[in-house]
Amino acid sequence: MLSRQAIRSIRAAAPQRTLARTPVRAFAAAAAPPQDVRPPVAVYGLDGTYATALYTAAVKSSALDPAAKALSSLSDLFAKDTKLATILTTPTLSDTDKSGIIAELEKTVGAAGNNETVKNFLATLAENNRLGILPGVCEKFGEIIRASRGEVELIVTSAQPLDSRTLSRLETAVSKSAYVGAGKKLKVTNQVNPDILGGLVVEIGDRTIDLSVSSKIAKMNKLLTDTL
């Protein structure tokens, strides 16, 4: 969505905008009356640090819903535009480039992009030269939000897309299993990967059940290799 030609256009047309110099710790604490805000799940890495900071600031400023909507929209954008993540990691981006990119991202997420917490967060990433980790931040923030809503993510990977009836049967079976705690809600996603050849790979939270044909072939090959 944001090609190099677009960056050149942004550089020429974007209004001069000074990025706020706000380190991540200050951002996390900037929202107001002190509260003991702890995410329901710990996420790690630099992107996890920023995701946690955003969650903390969003809770303190009562902006959790718009923040969740904004990062969900950005996550969808990264999935559709594979070149965007590469553009964000470009080391030669000027402050004008970053300001223009932020403006475009805010437009993309709609009304949620006008939220001050979201705007300040994006500006903080740009100022700290961390726009390149935004896809990871979206993913980690999604983990925190799902945990806060009592959701357990069920990712079913198949060689071909599964129909809604099959997904519904899987959801029903898994929801009754010990993998899903009482009162939890399943969020089902079907991912397609032809490389597994057939069968399924089921991921529930941090657990993985590999029932793929490719896995069975690999095990058989290993058995034959160890035997011969």
Tab-separated table of C-alpha atoms in Angstrom:
chain	number	residue	atom	x	y	z
A	1	MET	CA	0.000	0.000	0.000
A	2	LEU	CA	2.850	2.370	0.726
A	3	SER	CA	5.285	1.888	-2.145
A	4	ARG	CA	8.601	3.671	-2.530
A	5	GLN	CA	6.877	5.947	-5.034
A	6	ALA	CA	4.313	6.701	-2.334
A	7	ILE	CA	7.099	7.593	0.072
A	8	ARG	CA	8.530	10.005	-2.460
A	9	SER	CA	5.078	11.561	-2.844
A	10	ILE	CA	4.697	11.791	0.915
A	11	ARG	CA	8.096	13.418	1.198
A	12	ALA	CA	7.038	16.076	-1.287
A	13	ALA	CA	3.498	16.686	-0.112
A	14	ALA	CA	3.290	15.928	3.587
A	15	PRO	CA	3.098	18.889	5.938
A	16	GLN	CA	6.040	19.336	8.226
A	17	ARG	CA	5.174	17.620	11.466
A	18	THR	CA	7.448	17.381	14.443
A	19	LEU	CA	7.472	13.966	16.037
A	20	ALA	CA	7.000	13.996	19.772
A	21	ARG	CA	10.034	12.799	21.641
A	22	THR	CA	8.419	10.353	24.003
A	23	PRO	CA	10.338	7.281	25.173
A	24	VAL	CA	8.343	4.096	25.658
A	25	ARG	CA	8.426	4.227	29.470
A	26	ALA	CA	7.145	7.787	29.502
A	27	PHE	CA	4.469	6.823	27.010
A	28	ALA	CA	3.284	3.955	29.199
A	29	ALA	CA	3.022	6.243	32.211
A	30	ALA	CA	1.689	9.299	30.440
A	31	ALA	CA	-1.960	8.546	30.642
A	32	ALA	CA	-2.915	9.881	34.025
A	33	PRO	CA	-3.782	9.021	37.531
A	34	PRO	CA	-1.447	6.271	38.681
A	35	GLN	CA	-3.030	2.838	38.487
A	36	ASP	CA	-1.665	-0.650	38.911
A	37	VAL	CA	-2.280	-1.854	35.362
A	38	ARG	CA	-0.945	-5.278	34.527
A	39	PRO	CA	-1.614	-7.063	31.240
A	40	PRO	CA	-3.412	-10.408	31.695
A	41	VAL	CA	-0.573	-12.181	29.903
A	42	ALA	CA	3.146	-11.495	29.582
A	43	VAL	CA	4.557	-10.920	26.091
A	44	TYR	CA	8.262	-10.763	25.376
A	45	GLY	CA	10.754	-9.125	23.070
A	46	LEU	CA	11.009	-5.473	22.104
A	47	ASP	CA	7.669	-5.639	20.299
A	48	GLY	CA	6.179	-7.152	23.460
A	49	THR	CA	7.548	-4.247	25.507
A	50	TYR	CA	5.855	-1.724	23.243
A	51	ALA	CA	2.631	-3.751	23.126
A	52	THR	CA	2.567	-3.830	26.928
A	53	ALA	CA	3.221	-0.085	27.065
A	54	LEU	CA	0.328	0.569	24.697
A	55	TYR	CA	-2.003	-1.654	26.729
A	56	THR	CA	-1.049	0.148	29.936
A	57	ALA	CA	-1.559	3.602	28.403
A	58	ALA	CA	-4.826	2.566	26.728
A	59	VAL	CA	-6.301	1.216	29.972
A	60	LYS	CA	-5.297	4.333	31.909
A	61	SER	CA	-6.798	6.629	29.273
A	62	SER	CA	-9.942	4.488	28.747
A	63	ALA	CA	-8.903	3.940	25.138
A	64	LEU	CA	-8.566	0.165	25.048
A	65	ASP	CA	-11.308	-0.378	22.456
A	66	PRO	CA	-10.009	2.143	19.890
A	67	ALA	CA	-6.450	0.889	20.448
A	68	ALA	CA	-7.574	-2.701	19.874
A	69	LYS	CA	-9.480	-1.707	16.738
A	70	ALA	CA	-6.557	0.315	15.405
A	71	LEU	CA	-3.962	-2.430	15.846
A	72	SER	CA	-6.335	-5.079	14.521
A	73	SER	CA	-6.835	-2.979	11.382
A	74	LEU	CA	-3.076	-2.489	11.049
A	75	SER	CA	-2.520	-6.218	11.457
A	76	ASP	CA	-4.967	-6.863	8.608
A	77	LEU	CA	-3.150	-4.248	6.544
A	78	PHE	CA	0.213	-5.966	7.042
A	79	ALA	CA	-1.343	-9.273	6.006
A	80	LYS	CA	-2.666	-7.746	2.776
A	81	ASP	CA	0.346	-5.566	1.932
A	82	THR	CA	3.467	-7.669	2.404
A	83	LYS	CA	5.752	-4.854	1.205
A	84	LEU	CA	4.628	-2.465	3.923
A	85	ALA	CA	6.675	-4.118	6.670
A	86	THR	CA	9.785	-3.802	4.502
A	87	ILE	CA	9.116	-0.115	3.885
A	88	LEU	CA	8.796	0.538	7.620
A	89	THR	CA	12.257	-0.923	8.233
A	90	THR	CA	13.917	1.327	5.637
A	91	PRO	CA	16.825	3.010	7.495
A	92	THR	CA	16.821	6.099	5.271
A	93	LEU	CA	13.329	7.291	6.237
A	94	SER	CA	13.412	10.958	7.180
A	95	ASP	CA	11.206	12.534	9.856
A	96	THR	CA	8.996	13.819	7.040
A	97	ASP	CA	8.694	10.297	5.636
A	98	LYS	CA	7.758	8.925	9.041
A	99	SER	CA	5.194	11.656	9.642
A	100	GLY	CA	3.629	10.986	6.251
A	101	ILE	CA	3.537	7.242	6.852
A	102	ILE	CA	1.932	7.729	10.263
A	103	ALA	CA	-0.703	9.985	8.710
A	104	GLU	CA	-1.487	7.312	6.111
A	105	LEU	CA	-1.683	4.583	8.771
A	106	GLU	CA	-4.041	6.722	10.856
A	107	LYS	CA	-6.283	7.192	7.824
A	108	THR	CA	-6.240	3.467	7.133
A	109	VAL	CA	-7.520	2.505	10.578
A	110	GLY	CA	-10.370	5.021	10.377
A	111	ALA	CA	-11.869	6.659	13.448
A	112	ALA	CA	-9.650	4.662	15.815
A	113	GLY	CA	-6.642	6.387	14.248
A	114	ASN	CA	-7.855	9.707	15.643
A	115	ASN	CA	-7.557	8.484	19.212
A	116	GLU	CA	-4.812	10.411	21.019
A	117	THR	CA	-3.355	7.306	22.660
A	118	VAL	CA	-3.039	5.575	19.279
A	119	LYS	CA	-1.579	8.691	17.634
A	120	ASN	CA	0.938	9.195	20.438
A	121	PHE	CA	1.935	5.555	20.271
A	122	LEU	CA	2.616	5.625	16.534
A	123	ALA	CA	4.552	8.872	16.942
A	124	THR	CA	6.621	7.250	19.714
A	125	LEU	CA	7.504	4.306	17.486
A	126	ALA	CA	8.564	6.688	14.734
A	127	GLU	CA	10.618	8.901	17.049
A	128	ASN	CA	12.416	5.866	18.476
A	129	ASN	CA	13.042	4.463	14.969
A	130	ARG	CA	10.879	1.452	15.798
A	131	LEU	CA	8.242	1.564	13.054
A	132	GLY	CA	9.781	-1.643	11.731
A	133	ILE	CA	8.543	-3.624	14.746
A	134	LEU	CA	4.938	-2.455	14.320
A	135	PRO	CA	3.781	-5.792	12.786
A	136	GLY	CA	5.173	-7.620	15.819
A	137	VAL	CA	3.590	-5.097	18.177
A	138	CYS	CA	0.213	-5.704	16.528
A	139	GLU	CA	0.606	-9.448	17.031
A	140	LYS	CA	1.673	-9.173	20.674
A	141	PHE	CA	-1.027	-6.598	21.442
A	142	GLY	CA	-3.563	-8.987	19.936
A	143	GLU	CA	-2.392	-11.680	22.360
A	144	ILE	CA	-2.921	-9.323	25.292
A	145	ILE	CA	-6.375	-8.284	24.093
A	146	ARG	CA	-7.508	-11.877	23.525
A	147	ALA	CA	-6.346	-12.792	27.025
A	148	SER	CA	-8.178	-9.791	28.501
A	149	ARG	CA	-11.378	-10.953	26.771
A	150	GLY	CA	-11.006	-14.533	27.913
A	151	GLU	CA	-10.369	-15.717	24.360
A	152	VAL	CA	-8.251	-18.725	23.437
A	153	GLU	CA	-6.936	-18.713	19.889
A	154	LEU	CA	-7.455	-21.901	17.902
A	155	ILE	CA	-5.407	-21.951	14.691
A	156	VAL	CA	-6.170	-24.820	12.346
A	157	THR	CA	-3.698	-25.222	9.496
A	158	SER	CA	-4.799	-27.334	6.533
A	159	ALA	CA	-3.543	-28.046	3.022
A	160	GLN	CA	-6.775	-26.583	1.620
A	161	PRO	CA	-9.363	-24.211	3.100
A	162	LEU	CA	-11.796	-25.922	5.473
A	163	ASP	CA	-15.541	-25.416	5.124
A	164	SER	CA	-17.523	-23.766	7.910
A	165	ARG	CA	-19.120	-27.073	8.972
A	166	THR	CA	-15.748	-28.725	9.551
A	167	LEU	CA	-14.445	-25.690	11.455
A	168	SER	CA	-17.602	-25.652	13.581
A	169	ARG	CA	-17.157	-29.340	14.473
A	170	LEU	CA	-13.533	-28.723	15.412
A	171	GLU	CA	-14.511	-25.723	17.536
A	172	THR	CA	-17.150	-27.766	19.371
A	173	ALA	CA	-14.752	-30.630	20.028
A	174	VAL	CA	-11.896	-28.433	21.224
A	175	SER	CA	-14.141	-26.234	23.402
A	176	LYS	CA	-15.080	-29.326	25.420
A	177	SER	CA	-11.466	-30.424	25.868
A	178	ALA	CA	-9.066	-29.785	28.716
A	179	TYR	CA	-7.151	-27.383	26.447
A	180	VAL	CA	-9.798	-24.684	26.988
A	181	GLY	CA	-10.429	-23.448	30.498
A	182	ALA	CA	-13.878	-22.847	31.953
A	183	GLY	CA	-15.454	-19.612	30.780
A	184	LYS	CA	-12.996	-19.199	27.904
A	185	LYS	CA	-14.071	-18.388	24.352
A	186	LEU	CA	-12.474	-19.886	21.275
A	187	LYS	CA	-11.391	-17.701	18.386
A	188	VAL	CA	-10.981	-19.990	15.366
A	189	THR	CA	-8.689	-19.189	12.433
A	190	ASN	CA	-8.073	-21.416	9.435
A	191	GLN	CA	-4.672	-21.028	7.820
A	192	VAL	CA	-3.775	-22.736	4.557
A	193	ASN	CA	-0.350	-24.308	3.982
A	194	PRO	CA	-0.097	-26.740	1.025
A	195	ASP	CA	3.277	-27.957	2.354
A	196	ILE	CA	1.608	-30.073	5.042
A	197	LEU	CA	0.161	-32.189	2.171
A	198	GLY	CA	-2.913	-33.214	4.151
A	199	GLY	CA	-4.282	-33.640	7.654
A	200	LEU	CA	-4.255	-30.816	10.162
A	201	VAL	CA	-1.978	-28.865	12.469
A	202	VAL	CA	-3.952	-27.585	15.438
A	203	GLU	CA	-2.572	-24.833	17.671
A	204	ILE	CA	-4.399	-23.971	20.894
A	205	GLY	CA	-2.760	-21.196	22.834
A	206	ASP	CA	0.835	-22.364	23.283
A	207	ARG	CA	0.062	-26.007	22.460
A	208	THR	CA	0.484	-27.639	19.037
A	209	ILE	CA	-1.025	-30.912	17.825
A	210	ASP	CA	0.559	-31.961	14.526
A	211	LEU	CA	-1.675	-34.404	12.632
A	212	SER	CA	-0.349	-33.454	9.213
A	213	VAL	CA	0.632	-35.923	6.504
A	214	SER	CA	4.026	-34.214	6.156
A	215	SER	CA	4.703	-34.831	9.857
A	216	LYS	CA	3.791	-38.505	9.547
A	217	ILE	CA	6.067	-38.871	6.517
A	218	ALA	CA	8.921	-37.182	8.389
A	219	LYS	CA	8.460	-39.557	11.344
A	220	MET	CA	8.366	-42.553	9.019
A	221	ASN	CA	11.529	-41.417	7.238
A	222	LYS	CA	13.289	-40.961	10.559
A	223	LEU	CA	12.193	-44.431	11.685
A	224	LEU	CA	13.500	-45.964	8.465
A	225	THR	CA	16.775	-44.034	8.724
A	226	ASP	CA	17.317	-45.088	12.328
A	227	THR	CA	16.505	-48.716	11.492
A	228	LEU	CA	18.738	-49.053	8.429
